[in-house]
C-alpha positions as a Python dict, from the first residue, in 0.01 Angstrom:
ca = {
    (1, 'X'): (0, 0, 0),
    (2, 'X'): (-115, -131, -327),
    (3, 'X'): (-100, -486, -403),
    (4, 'X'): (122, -725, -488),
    (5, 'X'): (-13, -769, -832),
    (6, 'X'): (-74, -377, -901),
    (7, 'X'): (275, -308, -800),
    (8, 'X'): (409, -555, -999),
    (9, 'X'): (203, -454, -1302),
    (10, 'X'): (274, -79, -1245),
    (11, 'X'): (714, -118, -1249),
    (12, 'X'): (671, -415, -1570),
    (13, 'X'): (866, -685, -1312),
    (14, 'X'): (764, -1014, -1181),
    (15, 'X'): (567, -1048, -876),
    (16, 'X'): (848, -1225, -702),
    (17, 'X'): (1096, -949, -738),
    (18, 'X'): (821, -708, -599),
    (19, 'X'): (756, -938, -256),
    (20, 'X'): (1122, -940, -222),
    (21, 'X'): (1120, -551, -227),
    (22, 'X'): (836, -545, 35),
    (23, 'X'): (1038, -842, 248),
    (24, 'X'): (1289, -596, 227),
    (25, 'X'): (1121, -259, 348),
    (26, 'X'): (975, -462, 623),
    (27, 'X'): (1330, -587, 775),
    (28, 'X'): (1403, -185, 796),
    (29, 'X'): (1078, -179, 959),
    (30, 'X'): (907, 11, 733),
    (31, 'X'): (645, -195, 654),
    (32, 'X'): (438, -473, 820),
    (33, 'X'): (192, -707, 728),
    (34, 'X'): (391, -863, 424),
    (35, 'X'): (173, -1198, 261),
    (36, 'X'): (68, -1335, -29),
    (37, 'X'): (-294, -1257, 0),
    (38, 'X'): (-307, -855, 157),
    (39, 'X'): (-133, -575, 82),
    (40, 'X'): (127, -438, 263),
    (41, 'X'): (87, -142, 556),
    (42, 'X'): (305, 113, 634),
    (43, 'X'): (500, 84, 923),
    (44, 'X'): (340, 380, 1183),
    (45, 'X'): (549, 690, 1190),
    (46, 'X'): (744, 534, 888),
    (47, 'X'): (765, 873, 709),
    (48, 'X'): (943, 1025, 991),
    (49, 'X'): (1321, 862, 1009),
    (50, 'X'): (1407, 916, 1408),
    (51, 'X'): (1710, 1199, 1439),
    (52, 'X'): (1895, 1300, 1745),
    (53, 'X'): (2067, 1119, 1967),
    (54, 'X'): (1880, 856, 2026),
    (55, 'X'): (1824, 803, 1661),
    (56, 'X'): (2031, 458, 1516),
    (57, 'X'): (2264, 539, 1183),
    (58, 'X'): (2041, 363, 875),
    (59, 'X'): (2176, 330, 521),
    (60, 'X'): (2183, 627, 312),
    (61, 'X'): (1864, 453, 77),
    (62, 'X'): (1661, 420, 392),
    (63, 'X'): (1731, 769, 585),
    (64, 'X'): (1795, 1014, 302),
    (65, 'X'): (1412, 966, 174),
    (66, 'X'): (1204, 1043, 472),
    (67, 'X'): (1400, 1284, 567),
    (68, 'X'): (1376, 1482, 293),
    (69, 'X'): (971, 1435, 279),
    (70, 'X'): (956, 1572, 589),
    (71, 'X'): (1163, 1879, 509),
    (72, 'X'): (912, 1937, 197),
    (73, 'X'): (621, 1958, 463),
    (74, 'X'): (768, 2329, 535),
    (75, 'X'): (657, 2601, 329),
    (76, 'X'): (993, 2683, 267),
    (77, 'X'): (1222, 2376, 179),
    (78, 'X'): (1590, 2448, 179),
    (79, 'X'): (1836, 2205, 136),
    (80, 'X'): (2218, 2236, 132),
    (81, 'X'): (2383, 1881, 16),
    (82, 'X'): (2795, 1803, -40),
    (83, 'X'): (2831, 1493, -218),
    (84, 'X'): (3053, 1299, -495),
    (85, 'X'): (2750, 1269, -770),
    (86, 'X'): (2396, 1366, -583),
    (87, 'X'): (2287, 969, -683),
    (88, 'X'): (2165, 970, -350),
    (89, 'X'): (1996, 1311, -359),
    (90, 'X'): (1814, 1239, -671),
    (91, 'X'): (1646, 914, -584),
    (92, 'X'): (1572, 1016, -199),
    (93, 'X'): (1416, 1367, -411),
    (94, 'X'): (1142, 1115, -571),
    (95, 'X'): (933, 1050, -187),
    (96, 'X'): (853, 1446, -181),
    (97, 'X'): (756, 1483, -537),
    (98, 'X'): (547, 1184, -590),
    (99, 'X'): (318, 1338, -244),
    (100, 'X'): (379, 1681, -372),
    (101, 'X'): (198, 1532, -733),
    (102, 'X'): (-65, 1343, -489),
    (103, 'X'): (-127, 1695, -344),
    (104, 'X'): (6, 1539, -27),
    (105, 'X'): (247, 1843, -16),
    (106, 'X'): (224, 2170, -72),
    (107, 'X'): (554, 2373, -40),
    (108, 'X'): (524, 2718, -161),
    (109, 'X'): (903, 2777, -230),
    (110, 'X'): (1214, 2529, -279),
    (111, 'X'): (1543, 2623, -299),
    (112, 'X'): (1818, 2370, -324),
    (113, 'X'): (2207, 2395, -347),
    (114, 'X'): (2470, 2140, -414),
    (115, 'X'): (2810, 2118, -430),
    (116, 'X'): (3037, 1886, -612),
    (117, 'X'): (3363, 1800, -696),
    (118, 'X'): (3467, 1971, -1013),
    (119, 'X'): (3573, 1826, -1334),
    (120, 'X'): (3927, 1941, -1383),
    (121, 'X'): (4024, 1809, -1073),
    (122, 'X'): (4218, 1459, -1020),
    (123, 'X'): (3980, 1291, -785),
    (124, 'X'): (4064, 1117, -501),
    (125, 'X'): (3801, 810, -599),
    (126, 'X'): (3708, 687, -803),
    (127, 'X'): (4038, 611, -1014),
    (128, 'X'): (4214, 250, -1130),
    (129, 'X'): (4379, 101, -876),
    (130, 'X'): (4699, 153, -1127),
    (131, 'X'): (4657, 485, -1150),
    (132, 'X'): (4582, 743, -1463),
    (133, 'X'): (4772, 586, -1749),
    (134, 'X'): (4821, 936, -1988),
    (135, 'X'): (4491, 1188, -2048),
    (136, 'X'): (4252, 889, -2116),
    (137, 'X'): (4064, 805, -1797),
    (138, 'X'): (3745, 590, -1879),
    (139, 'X'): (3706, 600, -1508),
    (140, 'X'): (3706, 961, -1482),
    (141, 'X'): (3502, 990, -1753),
    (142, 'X'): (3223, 754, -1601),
    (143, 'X'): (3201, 989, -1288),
    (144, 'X'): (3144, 1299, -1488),
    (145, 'X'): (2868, 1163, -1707),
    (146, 'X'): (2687, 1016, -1400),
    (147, 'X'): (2759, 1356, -1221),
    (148, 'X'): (2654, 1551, -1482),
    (149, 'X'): (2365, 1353, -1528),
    (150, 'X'): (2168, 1332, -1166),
    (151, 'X'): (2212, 1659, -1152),
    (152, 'X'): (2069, 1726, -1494),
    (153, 'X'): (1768, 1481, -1409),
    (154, 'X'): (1731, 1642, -1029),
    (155, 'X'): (1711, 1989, -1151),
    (156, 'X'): (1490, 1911, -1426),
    (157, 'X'): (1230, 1716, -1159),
    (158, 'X'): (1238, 1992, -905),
    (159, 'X'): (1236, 2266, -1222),
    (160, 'X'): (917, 2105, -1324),
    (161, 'X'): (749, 2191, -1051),
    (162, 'X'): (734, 2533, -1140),
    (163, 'X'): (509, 2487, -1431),
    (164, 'X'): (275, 2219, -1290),
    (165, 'X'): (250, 2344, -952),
    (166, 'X'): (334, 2703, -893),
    (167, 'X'): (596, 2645, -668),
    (168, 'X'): (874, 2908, -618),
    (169, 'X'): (1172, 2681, -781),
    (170, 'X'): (1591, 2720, -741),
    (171, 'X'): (1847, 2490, -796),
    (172, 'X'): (2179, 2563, -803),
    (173, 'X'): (2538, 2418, -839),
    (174, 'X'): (2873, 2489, -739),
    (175, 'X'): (3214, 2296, -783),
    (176, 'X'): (3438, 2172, -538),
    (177, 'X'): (3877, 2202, -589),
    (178, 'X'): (3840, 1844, -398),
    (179, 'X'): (3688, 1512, -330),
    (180, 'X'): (3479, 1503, -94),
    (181, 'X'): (3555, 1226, 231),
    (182, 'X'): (3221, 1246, 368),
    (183, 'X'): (2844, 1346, 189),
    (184, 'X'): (2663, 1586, 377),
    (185, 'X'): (2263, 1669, 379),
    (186, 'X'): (2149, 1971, 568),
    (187, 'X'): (1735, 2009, 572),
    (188, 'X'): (1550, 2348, 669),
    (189, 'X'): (1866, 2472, 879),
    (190, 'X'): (1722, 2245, 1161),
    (191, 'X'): (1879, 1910, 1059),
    (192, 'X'): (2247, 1730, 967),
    (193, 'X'): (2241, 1440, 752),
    (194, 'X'): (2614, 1295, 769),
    (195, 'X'): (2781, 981, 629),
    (196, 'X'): (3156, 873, 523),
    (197, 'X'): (3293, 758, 188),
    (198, 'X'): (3405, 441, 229),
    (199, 'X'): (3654, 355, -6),
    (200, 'X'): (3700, 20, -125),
    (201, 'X'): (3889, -187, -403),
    (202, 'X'): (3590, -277, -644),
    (203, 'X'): (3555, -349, -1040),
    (204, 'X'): (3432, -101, -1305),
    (205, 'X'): (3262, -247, -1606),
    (206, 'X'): (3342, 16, -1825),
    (207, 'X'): (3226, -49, -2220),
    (208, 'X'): (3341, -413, -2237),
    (209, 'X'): (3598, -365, -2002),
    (210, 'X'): (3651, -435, -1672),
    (211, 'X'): (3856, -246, -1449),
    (212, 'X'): (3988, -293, -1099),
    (213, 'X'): (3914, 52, -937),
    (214, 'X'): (3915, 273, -560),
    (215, 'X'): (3563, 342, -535),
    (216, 'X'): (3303, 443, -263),
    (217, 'X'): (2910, 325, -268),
    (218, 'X'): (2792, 624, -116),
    (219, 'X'): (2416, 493, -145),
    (220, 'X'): (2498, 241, 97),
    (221, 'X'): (2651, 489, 357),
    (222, 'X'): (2544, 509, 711),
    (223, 'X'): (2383, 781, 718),
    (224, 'X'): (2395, 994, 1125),
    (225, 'X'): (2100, 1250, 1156),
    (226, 'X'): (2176, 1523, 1398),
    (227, 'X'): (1854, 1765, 1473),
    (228, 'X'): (1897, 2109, 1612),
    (229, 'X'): (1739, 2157, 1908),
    (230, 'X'): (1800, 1821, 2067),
    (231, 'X'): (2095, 1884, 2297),
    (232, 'X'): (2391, 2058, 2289),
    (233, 'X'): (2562, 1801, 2093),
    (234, 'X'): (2316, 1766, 1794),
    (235, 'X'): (2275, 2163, 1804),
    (236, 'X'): (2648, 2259, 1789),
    (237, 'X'): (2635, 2004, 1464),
    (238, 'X'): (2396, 2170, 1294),
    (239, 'X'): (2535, 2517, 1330),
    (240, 'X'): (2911, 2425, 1247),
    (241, 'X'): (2781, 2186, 939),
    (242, 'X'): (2598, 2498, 832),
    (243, 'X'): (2900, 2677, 842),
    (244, 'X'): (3148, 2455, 659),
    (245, 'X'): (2882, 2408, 384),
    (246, 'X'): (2859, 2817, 340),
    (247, 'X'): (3202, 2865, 343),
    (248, 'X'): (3307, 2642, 82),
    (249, 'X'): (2977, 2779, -105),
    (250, 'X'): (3131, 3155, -53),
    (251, 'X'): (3484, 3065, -66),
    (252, 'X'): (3675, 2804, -251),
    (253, 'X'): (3379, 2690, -520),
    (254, 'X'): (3329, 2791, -843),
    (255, 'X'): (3079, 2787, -1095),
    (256, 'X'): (2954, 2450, -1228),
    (257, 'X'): (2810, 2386, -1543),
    (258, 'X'): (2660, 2029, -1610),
    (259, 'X'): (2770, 1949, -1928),
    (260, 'X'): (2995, 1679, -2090),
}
């Protein structure tokens, strides 16, 4: 890893916020060797989040990443996700394309689809805890711009690579007639990436307001990896997740255009 110093220098923050980051990555075991005067290595076989089984449920901002470098080590990358906004999808999408810019990675064709709720619908979460009061919901209108935007920013990243690497580029998005319980990653038709919405009783700063809402934090999900191939169990996942996600894809979905 780079420094202390050169990390803190390349993200503009104070060095103390940085070795807090590191302190951090090295109680998920991710990283070892965390002082003042080296720099930090990476934990062996870090890349590689364990599946199957065996494999313990980790946060969604510590599985979703590795995971999803690993599926870019295929030529062909395919990734199916179901999910309330795709925060999760975006930021875990930054691993593979920072080692796809280092030349670490070399995929010759990505295709990614993603459904999410749609905008006409009355969601499930989040809303105020009162309720919609009349057509104004600030709430509402929160989740649609963020929506709207990670997937504007994740298509425009993965896009991008058409034009600076050659790489065989599709993103697409359809809309869901519900809110989704439970996100749902599936990687090269060989792995399951699963985790519940947790909803909670939180507060919404919207503007200079703040508003007692029913939210989830799907970045902090447990995430459960299931890998084809390793038992019946973990197999049977894979296949049925497959299926749910294509029929709803086929089916029930509809056309989704991210705009305000």
């Amino acid at each position: 890893m780079p420094t202390q110093a050169q990390l803190a220098a390349e993200f503009g923050v104070e060095r103390q916020a940085v070795r807090g980051a590191l302190r951090i990555l090295q109680s998920e075991h991710l990283l070892t060797n965390i002082s003042k005067g080296a720099p930090a290595t990476v934990a062996e076989r870090a890349d590689r989040a364990a599946a199957g089984p065996a494999a313990p449920p980790q946060p969604t901002t510590v599985a979703l990443a590795p995971r999803i470098a690993s599926a870019f080590e295929a030529e062909h990358v395919h990734i199916d996700a179901v999910c309330l906004t795709a925060v999760s999808l975006t930021l875990a999408m930054g691993e593979p394309l920072r080692q796809i810019y280092a030349g670490r990675l070399k995929p010759a064709k990505v295709d990614v689809r993603v459904l999410l709720p749609s905008r006409s619908i009355d969601l499930a979460f989040p809303v105020p805890v009162g309720g919609r009061q009349g057509h104004d919901d600030p709430v509402h209108e929160r989740w649609l711009a963020q929506r709207n935007a990670q997937g504007q920013v994740l298509r425009h990243n993965l896009l991008a690579l058409r034009a600076t690497h050659g790489i065989d580029v599709r993103v697409t998005f359809r809309a869901l007639p519900f809110t989704p319980p439970v996100k749902l990653y599936l990687l090269n038709n060989t792995e399951a990436l699963f985790a519940y919405y947790t909803v909670t009783r939180s507060e919404a700063q919207i503007g200079q307001e703040s508003l007692p809402t029913y939210d989830a934090q799907g970045v902090r999900s447990m995430l459960f990896a299931f890998e084809q191939g390793d038992g019946l169990r973990d197999t049977t996942f894979v296949e049925q997740s497959h299926l749910w996600f294509n029929a709803l894809w086929e089916t029930i979905s509809s056309e989704l255009e991210l705009t305000d």
